[in-house]
Coordinates of C-alpha atoms and ligand atoms in Angstrom, one line a residue:
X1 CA 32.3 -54.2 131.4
X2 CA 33.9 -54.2 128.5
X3 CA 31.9 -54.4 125.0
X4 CA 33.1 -57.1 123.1
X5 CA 30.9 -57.3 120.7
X6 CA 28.8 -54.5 118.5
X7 CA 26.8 -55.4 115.9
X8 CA 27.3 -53.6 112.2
X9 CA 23.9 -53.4 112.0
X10 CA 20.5 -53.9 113.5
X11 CA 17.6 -56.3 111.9
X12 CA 15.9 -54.2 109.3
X13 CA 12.8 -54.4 111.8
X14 CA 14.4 -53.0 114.3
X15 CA 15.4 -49.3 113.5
X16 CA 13.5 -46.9 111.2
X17 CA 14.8 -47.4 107.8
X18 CA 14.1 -44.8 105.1
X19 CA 15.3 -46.4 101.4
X20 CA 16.0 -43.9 98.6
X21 CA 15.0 -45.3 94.8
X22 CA 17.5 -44.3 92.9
X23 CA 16.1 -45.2 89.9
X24 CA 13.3 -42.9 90.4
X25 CA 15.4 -40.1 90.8
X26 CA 16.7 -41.1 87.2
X27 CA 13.3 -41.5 85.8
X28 CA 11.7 -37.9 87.2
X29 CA 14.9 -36.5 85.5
X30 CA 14.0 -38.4 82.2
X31 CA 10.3 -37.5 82.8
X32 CA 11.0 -33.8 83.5
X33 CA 13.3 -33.8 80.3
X34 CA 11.0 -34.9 77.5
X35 CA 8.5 -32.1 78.8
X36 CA 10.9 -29.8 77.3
X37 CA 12.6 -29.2 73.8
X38 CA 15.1 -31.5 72.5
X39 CA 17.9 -28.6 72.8
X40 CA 16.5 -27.6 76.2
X41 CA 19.2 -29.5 78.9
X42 CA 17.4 -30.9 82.2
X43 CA 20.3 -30.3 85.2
X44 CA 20.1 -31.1 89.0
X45 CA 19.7 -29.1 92.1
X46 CA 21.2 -31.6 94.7
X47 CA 21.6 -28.4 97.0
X48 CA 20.7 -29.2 100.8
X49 CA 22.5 -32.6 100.4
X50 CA 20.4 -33.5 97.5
X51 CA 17.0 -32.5 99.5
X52 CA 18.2 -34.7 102.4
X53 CA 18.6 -38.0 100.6
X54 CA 22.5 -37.6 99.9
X55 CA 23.8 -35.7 97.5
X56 CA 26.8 -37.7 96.5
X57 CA 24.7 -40.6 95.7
X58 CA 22.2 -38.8 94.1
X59 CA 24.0 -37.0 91.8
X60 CA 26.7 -40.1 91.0
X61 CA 23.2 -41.8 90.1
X62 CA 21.5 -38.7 88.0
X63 CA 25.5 -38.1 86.1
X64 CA 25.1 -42.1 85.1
X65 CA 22.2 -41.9 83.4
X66 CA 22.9 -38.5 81.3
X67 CA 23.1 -35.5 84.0
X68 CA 25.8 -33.0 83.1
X69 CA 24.9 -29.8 84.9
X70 CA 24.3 -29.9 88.7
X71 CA 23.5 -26.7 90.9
X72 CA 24.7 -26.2 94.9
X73 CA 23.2 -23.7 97.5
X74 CA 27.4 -22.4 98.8
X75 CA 30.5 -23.2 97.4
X76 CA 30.8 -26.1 100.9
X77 CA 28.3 -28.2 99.1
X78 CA 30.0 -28.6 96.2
X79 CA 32.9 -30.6 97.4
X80 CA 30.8 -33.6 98.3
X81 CA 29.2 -33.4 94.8
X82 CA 32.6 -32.8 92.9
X83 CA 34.4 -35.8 94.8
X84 CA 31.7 -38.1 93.9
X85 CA 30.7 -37.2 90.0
X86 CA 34.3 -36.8 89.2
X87 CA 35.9 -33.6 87.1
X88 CA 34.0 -34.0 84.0
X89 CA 30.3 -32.1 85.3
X90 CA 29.8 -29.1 85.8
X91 CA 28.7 -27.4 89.5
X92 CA 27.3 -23.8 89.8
X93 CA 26.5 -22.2 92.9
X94 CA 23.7 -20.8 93.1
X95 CA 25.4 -18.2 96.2
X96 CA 27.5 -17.1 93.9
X97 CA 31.2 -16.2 95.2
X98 CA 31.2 -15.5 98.7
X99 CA 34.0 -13.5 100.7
X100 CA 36.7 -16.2 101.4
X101 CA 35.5 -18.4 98.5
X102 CA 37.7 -18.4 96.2
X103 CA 40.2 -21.8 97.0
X104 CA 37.6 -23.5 97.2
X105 CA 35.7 -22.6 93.6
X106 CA 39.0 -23.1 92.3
X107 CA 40.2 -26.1 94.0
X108 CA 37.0 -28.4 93.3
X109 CA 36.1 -26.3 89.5
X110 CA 33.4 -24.9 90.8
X111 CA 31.1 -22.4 88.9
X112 CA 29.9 -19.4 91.3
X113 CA 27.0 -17.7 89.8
X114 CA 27.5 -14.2 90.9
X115 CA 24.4 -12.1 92.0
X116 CA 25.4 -8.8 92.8
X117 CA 28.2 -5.7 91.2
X118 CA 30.5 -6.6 94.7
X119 CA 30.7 -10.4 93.3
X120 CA 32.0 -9.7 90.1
X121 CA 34.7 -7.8 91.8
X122 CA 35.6 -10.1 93.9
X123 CA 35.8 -12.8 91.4
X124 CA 37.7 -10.4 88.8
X125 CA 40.2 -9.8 91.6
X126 CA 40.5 -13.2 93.1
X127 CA 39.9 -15.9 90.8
X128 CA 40.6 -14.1 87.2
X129 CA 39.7 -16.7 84.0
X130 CA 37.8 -19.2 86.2
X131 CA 34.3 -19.7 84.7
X132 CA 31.3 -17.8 86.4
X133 CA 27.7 -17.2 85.6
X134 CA 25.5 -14.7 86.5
X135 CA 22.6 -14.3 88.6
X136 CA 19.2 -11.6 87.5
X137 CA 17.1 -10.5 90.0
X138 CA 13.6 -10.5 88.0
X139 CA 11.5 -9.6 90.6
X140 CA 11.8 -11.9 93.6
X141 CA 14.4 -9.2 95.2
X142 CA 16.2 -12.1 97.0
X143 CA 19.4 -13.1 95.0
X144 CA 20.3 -11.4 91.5
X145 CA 21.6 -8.0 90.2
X146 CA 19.1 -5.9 89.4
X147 CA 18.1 -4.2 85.9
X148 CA 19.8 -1.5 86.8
X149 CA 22.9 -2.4 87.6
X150 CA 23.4 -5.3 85.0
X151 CA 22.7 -2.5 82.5
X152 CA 25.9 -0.8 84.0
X153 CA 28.1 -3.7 83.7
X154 CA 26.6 -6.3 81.1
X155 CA 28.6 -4.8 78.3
X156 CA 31.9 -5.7 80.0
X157 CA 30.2 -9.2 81.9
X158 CA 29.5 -10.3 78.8
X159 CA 33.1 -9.9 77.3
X160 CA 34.6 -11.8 80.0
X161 CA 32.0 -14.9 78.2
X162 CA 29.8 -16.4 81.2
X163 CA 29.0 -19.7 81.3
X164 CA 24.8 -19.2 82.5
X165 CA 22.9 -16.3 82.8
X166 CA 19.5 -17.5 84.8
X167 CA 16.7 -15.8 87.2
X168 CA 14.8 -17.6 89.5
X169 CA 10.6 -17.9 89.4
X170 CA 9.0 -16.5 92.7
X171 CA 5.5 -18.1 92.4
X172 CA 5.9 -20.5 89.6
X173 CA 2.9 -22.9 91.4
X174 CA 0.6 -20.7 90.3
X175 CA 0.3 -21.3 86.8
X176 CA -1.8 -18.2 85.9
X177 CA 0.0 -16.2 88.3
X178 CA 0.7 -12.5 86.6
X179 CA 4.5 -12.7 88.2
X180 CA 5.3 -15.2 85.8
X181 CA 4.9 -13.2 82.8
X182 CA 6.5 -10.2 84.6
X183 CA 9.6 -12.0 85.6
X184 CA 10.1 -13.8 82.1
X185 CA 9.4 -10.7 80.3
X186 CA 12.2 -9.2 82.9
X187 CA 14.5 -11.6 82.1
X188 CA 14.1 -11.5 78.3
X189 CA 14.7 -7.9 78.5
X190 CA 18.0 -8.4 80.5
X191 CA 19.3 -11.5 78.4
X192 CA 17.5 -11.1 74.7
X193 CA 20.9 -10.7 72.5
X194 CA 23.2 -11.5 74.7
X195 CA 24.6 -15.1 73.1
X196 CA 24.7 -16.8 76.6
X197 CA 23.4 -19.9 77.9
X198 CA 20.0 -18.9 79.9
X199 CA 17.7 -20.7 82.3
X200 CA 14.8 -19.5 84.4
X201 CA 13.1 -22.5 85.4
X202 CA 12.7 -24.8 88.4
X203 CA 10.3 -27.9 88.5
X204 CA 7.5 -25.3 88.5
X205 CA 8.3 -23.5 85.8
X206 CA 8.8 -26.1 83.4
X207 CA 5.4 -27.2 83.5
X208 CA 4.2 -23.2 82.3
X209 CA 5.4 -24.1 79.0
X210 CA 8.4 -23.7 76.4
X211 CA 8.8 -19.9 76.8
X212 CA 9.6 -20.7 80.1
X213 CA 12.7 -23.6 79.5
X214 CA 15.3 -21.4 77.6
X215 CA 18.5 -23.7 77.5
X216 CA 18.3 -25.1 80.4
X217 CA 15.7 -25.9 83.1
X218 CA 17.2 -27.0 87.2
X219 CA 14.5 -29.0 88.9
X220 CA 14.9 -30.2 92.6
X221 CA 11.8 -31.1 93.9
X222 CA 10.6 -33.2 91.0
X223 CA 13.3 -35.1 91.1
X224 CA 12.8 -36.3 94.7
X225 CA 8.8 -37.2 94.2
X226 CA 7.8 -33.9 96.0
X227 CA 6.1 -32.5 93.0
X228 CA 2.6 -33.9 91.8
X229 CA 2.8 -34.3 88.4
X230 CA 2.2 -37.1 85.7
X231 CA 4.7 -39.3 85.1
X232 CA 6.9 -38.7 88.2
X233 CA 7.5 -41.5 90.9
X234 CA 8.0 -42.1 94.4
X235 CA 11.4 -41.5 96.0
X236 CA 11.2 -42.2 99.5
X237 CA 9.8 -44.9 101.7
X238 CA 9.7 -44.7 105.4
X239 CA 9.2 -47.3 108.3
X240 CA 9.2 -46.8 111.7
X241 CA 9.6 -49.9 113.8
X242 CA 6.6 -50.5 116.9
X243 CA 8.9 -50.7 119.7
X244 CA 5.6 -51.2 122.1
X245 CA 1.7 -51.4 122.4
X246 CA -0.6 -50.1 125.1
X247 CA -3.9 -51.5 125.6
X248 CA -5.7 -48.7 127.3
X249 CA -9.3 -48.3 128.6
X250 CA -11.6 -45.1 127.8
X251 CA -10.3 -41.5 129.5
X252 CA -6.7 -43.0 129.5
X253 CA -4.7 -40.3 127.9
X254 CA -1.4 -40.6 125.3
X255 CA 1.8 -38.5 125.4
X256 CA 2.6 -34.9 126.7
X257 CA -0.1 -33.0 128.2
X258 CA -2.6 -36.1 127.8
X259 CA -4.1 -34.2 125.1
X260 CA -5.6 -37.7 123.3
X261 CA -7.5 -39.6 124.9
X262 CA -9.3 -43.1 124.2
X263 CA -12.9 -43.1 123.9
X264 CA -13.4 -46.4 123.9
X265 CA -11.0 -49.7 124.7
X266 CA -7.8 -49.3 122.7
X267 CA -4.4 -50.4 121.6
X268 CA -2.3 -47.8 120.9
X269 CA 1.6 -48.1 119.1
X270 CA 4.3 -46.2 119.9
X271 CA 6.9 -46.2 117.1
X272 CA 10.6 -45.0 117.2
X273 CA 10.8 -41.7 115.5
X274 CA 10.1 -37.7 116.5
X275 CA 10.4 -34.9 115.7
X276 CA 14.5 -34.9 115.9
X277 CA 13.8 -37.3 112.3
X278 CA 12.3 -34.6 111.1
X279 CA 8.8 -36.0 111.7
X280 CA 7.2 -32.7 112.7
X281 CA 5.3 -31.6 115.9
X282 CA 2.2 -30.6 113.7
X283 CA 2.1 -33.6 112.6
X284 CA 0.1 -34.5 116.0
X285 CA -3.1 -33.3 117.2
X286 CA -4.6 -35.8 114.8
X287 CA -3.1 -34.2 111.3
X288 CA -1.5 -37.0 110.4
X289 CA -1.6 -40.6 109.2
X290 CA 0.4 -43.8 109.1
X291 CA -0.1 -46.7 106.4
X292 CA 0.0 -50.6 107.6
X293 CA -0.7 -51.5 103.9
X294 CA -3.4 -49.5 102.7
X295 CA -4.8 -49.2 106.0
X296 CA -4.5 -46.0 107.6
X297 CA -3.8 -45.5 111.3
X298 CA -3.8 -42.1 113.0
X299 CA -1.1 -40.3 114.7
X300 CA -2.5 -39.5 117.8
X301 CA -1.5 -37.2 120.7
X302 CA 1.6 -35.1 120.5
X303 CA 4.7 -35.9 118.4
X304 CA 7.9 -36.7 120.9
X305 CA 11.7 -35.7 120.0
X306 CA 11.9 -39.6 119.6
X307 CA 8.4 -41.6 119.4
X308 CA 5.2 -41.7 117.4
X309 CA 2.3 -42.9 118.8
X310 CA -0.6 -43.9 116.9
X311 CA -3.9 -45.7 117.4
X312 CA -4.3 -49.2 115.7
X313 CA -7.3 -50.2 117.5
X314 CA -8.7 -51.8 114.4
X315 CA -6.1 -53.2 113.1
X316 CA -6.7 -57.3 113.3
X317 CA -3.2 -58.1 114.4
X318 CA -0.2 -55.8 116.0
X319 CA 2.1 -54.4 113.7
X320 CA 6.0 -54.6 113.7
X321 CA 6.1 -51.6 111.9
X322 CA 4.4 -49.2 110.3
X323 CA 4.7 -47.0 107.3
X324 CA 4.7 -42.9 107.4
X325 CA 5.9 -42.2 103.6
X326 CA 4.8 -44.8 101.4
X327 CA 3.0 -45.2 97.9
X328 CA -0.3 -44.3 99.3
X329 CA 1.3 -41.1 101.3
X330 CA 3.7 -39.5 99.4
X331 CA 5.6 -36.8 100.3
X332 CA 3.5 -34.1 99.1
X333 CA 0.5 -35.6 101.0
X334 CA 2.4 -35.7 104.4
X335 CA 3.7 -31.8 104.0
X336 CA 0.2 -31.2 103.8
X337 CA -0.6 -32.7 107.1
X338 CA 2.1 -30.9 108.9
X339 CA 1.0 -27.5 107.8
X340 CA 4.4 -27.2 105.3
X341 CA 5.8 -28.3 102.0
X342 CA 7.7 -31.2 100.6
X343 CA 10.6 -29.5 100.6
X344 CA 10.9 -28.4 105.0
X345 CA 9.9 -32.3 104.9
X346 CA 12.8 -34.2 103.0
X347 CA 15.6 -31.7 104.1
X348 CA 13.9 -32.2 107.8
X349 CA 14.3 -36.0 107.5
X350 CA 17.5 -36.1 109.6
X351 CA 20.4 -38.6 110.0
X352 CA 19.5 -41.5 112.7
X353 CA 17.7 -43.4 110.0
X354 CA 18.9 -46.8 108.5
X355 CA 19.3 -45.4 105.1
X356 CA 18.9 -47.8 101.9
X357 CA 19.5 -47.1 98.6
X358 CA 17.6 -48.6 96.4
X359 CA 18.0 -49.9 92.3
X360 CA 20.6 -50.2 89.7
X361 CA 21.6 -46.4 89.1
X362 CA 24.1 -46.4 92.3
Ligands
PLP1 C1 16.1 -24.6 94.9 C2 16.2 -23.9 93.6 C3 15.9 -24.6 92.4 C4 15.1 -25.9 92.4 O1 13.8 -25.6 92.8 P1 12.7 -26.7 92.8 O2 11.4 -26.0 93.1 O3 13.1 -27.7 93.9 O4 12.7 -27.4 91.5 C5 16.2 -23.9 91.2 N1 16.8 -22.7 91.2 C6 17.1 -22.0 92.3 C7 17.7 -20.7 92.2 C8 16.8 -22.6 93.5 O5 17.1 -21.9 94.6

């Protein structure tokens, strides 16, 4: 039989909808900026598609309220974010200039921030006048050139006039951390003199303090309510729709392996989402909650590819849906549930939800 008619779009009830605030994004940008100096420039890492909520959107929303600067994992990432904030901002790559790289960096004005003696060859050879930075390796021994070598070729670097020299923090959440100091002492050693635009921290680091901001600081995870911190807001909602409820008697078990069972007389929801949404498989065996209101319900039994299920026993009346990030379980607070960080959990989120955007900053 032919379908004659699909509908654009289900009832908001019906599928799990996850709305982005916008305006929140904005405001942890603002929020993050006035920790730092007045001459101290706040950019945005919208790398991993923005952290999973759409980096298009996000960054047209940050570059409307002030954003200049905007920072990509690979060079692919920065098309999506050059279409949609136009030619005035500028884009650095944090992967620096890959082999077969260069049409790309050129065609969409991308800035590759070049991390090791083999990059700057290949972007002296390739792409000759087109704006780079550079990347130091302070001590984290993952991307960067190391002392050593910049000492070889910072003299003539330098002459060809970068547009960032920056390092990356390895264990900026530990404030009293003795890495910190080694790395920023590093990376004052490599850069003191040099004239350049310089920037070492992330949303970490710019809460260790001035010495730490240089001219330019590139939170992420602050921007997208991940980061515990005064001031910051909420990014994310979630609501995952009860598509049925089981009324079960004690020693009836839940899910795979029957590993839950009820003690007593229960009702028990099952809710459309899994672990394909990025709603992880440690998040069951009783780790995790989900919010009606303010009144918490457990996960309970394992976590399917596509369903939830949860025990709401005492709530008073059955649900239509229920909420798994919400103002009472942020981001942060669900990471720690699953065993992981905020970060696995946005870029886990994954594309079947209904996705809303939210406020006046789109
Ligand atoms: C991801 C990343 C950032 C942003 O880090 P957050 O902790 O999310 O603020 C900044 N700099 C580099 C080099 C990164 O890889």
């Amino acid at each position: 039989m032919p379908l004659t008619h699909v509908p654009a779009k289900r009832s908001a009830m019906a599928q799990a909808t996850l709305s982005i605030d916008l305006d929140a994004v904005v405001a942890n940008r603002q929020a993050l900026d006035a920790v730092s100096g007045a001459h101290v420039e706040t950019a945005a890492v919208v790398k991993a598609d923005a952290y999973g909520l759409g980096a298009a959107k996000v960054a047209k929303a940050l570059q409307k309220s002030g954003a200049r600067t905007f920072f990509v994992a690979v060079a692919e990432e920065g098309i999506a974010v050059r279409k949609s904030i136009g030619p005035t901002a500028r884009i650095f790559v944090f992967a620096g200039h890959m082999k077969g790289d260069a049409d790309i960096l050129k065609q969409f004005d991308l800035i590759p921030l070049l991390n090791s003696t083999d990059q700057i060859l290949r972007q002296r050879q390739t792409l000759p006048g087109h704006g780079f930075g550079i990347q130091l390796d302070t001590g984290m021994n993952r991307l960067g050139i190391k002392e050593a070598d910049w000492r070889q070729v910072a003299a003539s670097v330098l002459d060809d006039a970068p547009a960032l020299l920056m390092s990356h923090l390895a264990s900026a959440e530990i404030k009293d951390s003795p890495a910190n100091s080694a790395q920023l002492a590093n990376f004052r050693r490599m850069t003191d003199g040099s004239g350049v635009m310089r920037s070492l921290a992330a949303s970490d680091g710019i809460a260790l303090g001035p010495e730490f901001h240089f001219d330019m600081t590139r939170p992420g995870i602050g921007l997208y309510g991940g980061l515990q911190a005064d001031g910051l807001r909420p990014v994310v909602r979630l609501s995952l729709p009860v598509i049925q409820v089981h009324r079960l008697k004690p020693g009836d078990a839940v899910g795979y392996g029957g590993v839950w069972q009820a003690s007593a007389p229960a009702r028990v929801a099952t809710l459309s989402a899994g672990y394909a949404d990025g709603l992880l498989r440690s998040l069951g065996g009783g780790n995790a909650q989900v919010y009606d209101g303010d009144v918490t319900c457990p996960v309970v039994g394992r976590v399917s590819m596509d369903l939830l299920t949860v025990d709401v026993s005492h709530l008073p009346h059955s649900p239509e849906m229920l909420e798994i990030l919400c103002p009472a379980q942020g981001v942060d607070k669900l990471a720690r549930a699953a065993g992981t960080i905020p970060y696995e959990i946005l870029t886990s989120l994954g594309g079947r939800y209904d996705r809303r955007y939210l406020g006046a900053s789109q």
